[in-house]
Short mmCIF file of C-alpha atoms in Angstrom, two decimals:
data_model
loop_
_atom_site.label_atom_id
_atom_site.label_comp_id
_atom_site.label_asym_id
_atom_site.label_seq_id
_atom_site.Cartn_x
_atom_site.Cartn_y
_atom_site.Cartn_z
CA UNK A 11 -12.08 14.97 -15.07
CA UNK A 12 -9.69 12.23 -13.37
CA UNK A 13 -11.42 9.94 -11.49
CA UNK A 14 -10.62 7.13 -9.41
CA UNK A 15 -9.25 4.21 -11.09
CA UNK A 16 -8.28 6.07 -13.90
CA UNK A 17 -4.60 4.67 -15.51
CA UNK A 18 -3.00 6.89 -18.10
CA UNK A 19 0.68 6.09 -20.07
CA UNK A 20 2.87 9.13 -20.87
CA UNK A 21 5.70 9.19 -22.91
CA UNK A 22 8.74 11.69 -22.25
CA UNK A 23 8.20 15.10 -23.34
CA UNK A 24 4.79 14.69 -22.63
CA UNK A 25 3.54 17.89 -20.74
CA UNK A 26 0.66 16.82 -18.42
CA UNK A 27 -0.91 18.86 -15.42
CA UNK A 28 -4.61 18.09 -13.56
CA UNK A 29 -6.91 20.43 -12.65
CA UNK A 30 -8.91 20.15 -9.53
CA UNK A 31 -6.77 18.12 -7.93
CA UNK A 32 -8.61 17.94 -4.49
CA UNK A 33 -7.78 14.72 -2.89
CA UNK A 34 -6.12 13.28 -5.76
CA UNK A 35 -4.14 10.41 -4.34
CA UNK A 36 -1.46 10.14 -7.38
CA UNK A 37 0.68 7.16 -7.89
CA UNK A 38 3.22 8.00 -10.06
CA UNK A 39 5.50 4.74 -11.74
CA UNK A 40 7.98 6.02 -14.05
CA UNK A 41 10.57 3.99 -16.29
CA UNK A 42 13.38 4.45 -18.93
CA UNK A 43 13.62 3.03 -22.14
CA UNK A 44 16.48 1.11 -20.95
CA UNK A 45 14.32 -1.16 -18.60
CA UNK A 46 11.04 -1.52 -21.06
CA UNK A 47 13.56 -2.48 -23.80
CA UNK A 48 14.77 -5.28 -21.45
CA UNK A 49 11.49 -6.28 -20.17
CA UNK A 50 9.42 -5.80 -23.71
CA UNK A 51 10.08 -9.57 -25.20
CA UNK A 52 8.10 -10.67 -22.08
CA UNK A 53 5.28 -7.95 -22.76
CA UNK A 54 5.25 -7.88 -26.43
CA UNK A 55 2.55 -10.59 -26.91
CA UNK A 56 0.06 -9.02 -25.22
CA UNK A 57 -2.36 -7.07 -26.62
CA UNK A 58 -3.31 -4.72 -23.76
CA UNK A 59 0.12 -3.76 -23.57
CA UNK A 60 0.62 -2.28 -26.51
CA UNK A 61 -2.98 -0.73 -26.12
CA UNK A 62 -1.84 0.71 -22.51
CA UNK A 63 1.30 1.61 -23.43
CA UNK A 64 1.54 2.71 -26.75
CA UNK A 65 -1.76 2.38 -29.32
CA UNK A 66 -3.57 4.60 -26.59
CA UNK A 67 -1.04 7.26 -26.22
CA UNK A 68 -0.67 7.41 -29.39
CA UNK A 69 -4.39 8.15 -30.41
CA UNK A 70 -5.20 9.83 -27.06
CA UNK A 71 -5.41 13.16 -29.34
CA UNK A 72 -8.35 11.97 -31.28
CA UNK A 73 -10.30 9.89 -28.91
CA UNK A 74 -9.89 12.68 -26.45
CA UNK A 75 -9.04 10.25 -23.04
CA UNK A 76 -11.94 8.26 -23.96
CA UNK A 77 -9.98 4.90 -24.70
CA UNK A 78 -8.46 5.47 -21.06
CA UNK A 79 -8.20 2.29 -18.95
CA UNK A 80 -10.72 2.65 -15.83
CA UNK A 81 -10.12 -0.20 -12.93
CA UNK A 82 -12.92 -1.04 -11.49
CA UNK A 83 -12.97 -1.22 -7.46
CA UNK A 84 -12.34 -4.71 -6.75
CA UNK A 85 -9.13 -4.01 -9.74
CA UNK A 86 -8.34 -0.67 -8.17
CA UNK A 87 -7.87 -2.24 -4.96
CA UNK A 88 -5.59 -5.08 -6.30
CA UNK A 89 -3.46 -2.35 -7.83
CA UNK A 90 -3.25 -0.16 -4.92
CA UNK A 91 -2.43 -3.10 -3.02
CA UNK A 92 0.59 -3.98 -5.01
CA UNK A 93 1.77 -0.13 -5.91
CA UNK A 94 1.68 0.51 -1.86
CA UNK A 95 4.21 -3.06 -1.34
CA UNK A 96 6.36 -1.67 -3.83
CA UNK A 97 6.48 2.09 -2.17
CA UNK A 98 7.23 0.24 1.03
CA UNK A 99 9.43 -1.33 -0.62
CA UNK A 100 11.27 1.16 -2.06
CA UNK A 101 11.36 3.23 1.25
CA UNK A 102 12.55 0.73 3.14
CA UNK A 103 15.47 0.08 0.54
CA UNK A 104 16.87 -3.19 2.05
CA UNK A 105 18.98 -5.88 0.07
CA UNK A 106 17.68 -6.61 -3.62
CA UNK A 107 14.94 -3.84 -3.01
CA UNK A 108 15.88 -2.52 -6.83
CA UNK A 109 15.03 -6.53 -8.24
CA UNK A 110 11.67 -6.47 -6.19
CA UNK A 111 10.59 -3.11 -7.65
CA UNK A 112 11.33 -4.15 -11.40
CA UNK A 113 9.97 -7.26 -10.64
CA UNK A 114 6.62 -5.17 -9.07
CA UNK A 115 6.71 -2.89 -12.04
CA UNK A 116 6.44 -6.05 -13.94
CA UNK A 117 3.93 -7.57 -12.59
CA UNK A 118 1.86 -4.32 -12.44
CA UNK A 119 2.72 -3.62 -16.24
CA UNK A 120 0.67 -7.59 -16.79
CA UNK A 121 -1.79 -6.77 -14.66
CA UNK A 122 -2.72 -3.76 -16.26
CA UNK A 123 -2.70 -4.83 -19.69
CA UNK A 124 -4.81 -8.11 -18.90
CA UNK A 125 -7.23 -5.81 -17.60
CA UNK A 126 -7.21 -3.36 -20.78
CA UNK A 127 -8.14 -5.89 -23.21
CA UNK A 128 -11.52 -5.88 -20.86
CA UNK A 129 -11.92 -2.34 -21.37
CA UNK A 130 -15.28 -2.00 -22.95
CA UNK A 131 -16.47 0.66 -25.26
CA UNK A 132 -15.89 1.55 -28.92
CA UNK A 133 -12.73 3.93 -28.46
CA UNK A 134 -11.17 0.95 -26.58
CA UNK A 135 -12.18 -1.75 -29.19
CA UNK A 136 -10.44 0.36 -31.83
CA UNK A 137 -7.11 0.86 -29.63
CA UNK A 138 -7.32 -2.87 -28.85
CA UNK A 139 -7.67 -3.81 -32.45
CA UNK A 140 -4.40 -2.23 -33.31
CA UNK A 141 -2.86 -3.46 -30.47
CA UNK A 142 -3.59 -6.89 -31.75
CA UNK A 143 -1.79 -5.58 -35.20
CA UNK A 144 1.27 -4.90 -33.23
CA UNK A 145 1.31 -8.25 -31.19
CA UNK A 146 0.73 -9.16 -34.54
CA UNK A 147 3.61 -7.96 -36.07
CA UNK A 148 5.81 -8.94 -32.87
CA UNK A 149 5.11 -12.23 -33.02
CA UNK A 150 5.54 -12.67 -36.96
CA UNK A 151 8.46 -9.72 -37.45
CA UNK A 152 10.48 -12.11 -39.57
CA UNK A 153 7.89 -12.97 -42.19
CA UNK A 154 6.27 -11.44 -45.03
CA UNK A 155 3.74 -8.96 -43.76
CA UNK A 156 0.96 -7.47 -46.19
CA UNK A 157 -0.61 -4.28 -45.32
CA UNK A 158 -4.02 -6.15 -46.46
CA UNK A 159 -3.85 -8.39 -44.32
CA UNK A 160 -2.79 -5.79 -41.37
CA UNK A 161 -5.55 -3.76 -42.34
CA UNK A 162 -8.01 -6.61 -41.96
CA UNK A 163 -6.70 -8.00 -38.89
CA UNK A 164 -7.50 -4.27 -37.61
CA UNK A 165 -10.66 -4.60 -39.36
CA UNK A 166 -10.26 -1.21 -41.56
CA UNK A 167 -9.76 -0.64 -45.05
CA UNK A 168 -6.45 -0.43 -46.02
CA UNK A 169 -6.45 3.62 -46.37
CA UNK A 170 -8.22 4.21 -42.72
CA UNK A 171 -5.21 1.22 -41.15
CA UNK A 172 -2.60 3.53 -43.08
CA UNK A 173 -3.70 6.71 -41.70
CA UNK A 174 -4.24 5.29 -38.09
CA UNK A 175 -1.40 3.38 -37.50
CA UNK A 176 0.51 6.53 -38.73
CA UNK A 177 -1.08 8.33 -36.35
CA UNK A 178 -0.48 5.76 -33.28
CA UNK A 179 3.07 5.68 -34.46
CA UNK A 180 4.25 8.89 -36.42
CA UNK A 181 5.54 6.32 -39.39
CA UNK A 182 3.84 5.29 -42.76
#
């Protein structure tokens, strides 16, 4: 069940519904590639956001919503705080509205993350240890990369990296 403070990440062509929605309160941030390419240089070093936004998605099929970040109240709160500004924000559409939302979304997108690598739980340590792969490989794209040394970074064997990572990211 969804329950308050719950934050999930879909991708497009996700199909997603909830069930017993009775006072769900639903905020609902949605981006194109377009903006996270512009915006992912700045994100790309942080571990929790490739957990939240793509090593958790990716594995959400296996771990079954358990690796799911969960904001606590006092976190919940913050968020609400700052997703509220931005729908005021947004509805009240005066001059450079459209640089305060990215600039919302951007913030919200570090908050977030920060608090995922704080997510406890072993379905969250194993997202966050691939996460720290891909910051990883991010920050060190232009040298020699070993899948050993991937693999123990992740802290698997070299088969169980290979056959998680292709499941996170649908490549070998």
């Amino acid at each position: 069940p969804v329950r308050a403070g719950d934050v999930y990440v879909f991708h497009p062509g996700v199909a997603h519904g909830f069930r017993d929605v009775h006072r769900l309160v639903l905020y609902n941030f949605m981006w194109g590639d377009a903006w996270m390419a512009r915006f992912r240089p700045a994100l790309a070093s942080m571990a929790g956001y490739h957990a939240l936004f793509t090593v958790e998605p990716g594995l959400r099929r296996f771990h079954r919503f358990a690796a799911r970040l969960q904001l606590g109240s006092r976190s919940l709160a913050a968020v609400l705080d700052r997703a509220e500004a931005m729908r005021r924000e947004y509805g009240a559409r005066r001059e450079g509205y459209a640089a305060a939302l990215e600039g919302g979304f951007l913030l919200l997108a570090v908050e977030l993350s920060r608090l995922y690598t704080q997510r406890p739980g072993p379905a969250a340590a194993q997202v966050l240890r691939l996460a720290h792969v891909a910051s990883h490989l991010e920050a060190h794209f232009r040298e020699d990369v070993r899948v050993g040394g991937l693999s123990r970074l992740a802290g698997l064997s070299e088969r169980q990296f290979l056959r998680v990572f292709q499941q996170t990211y649908g490549a070998p």
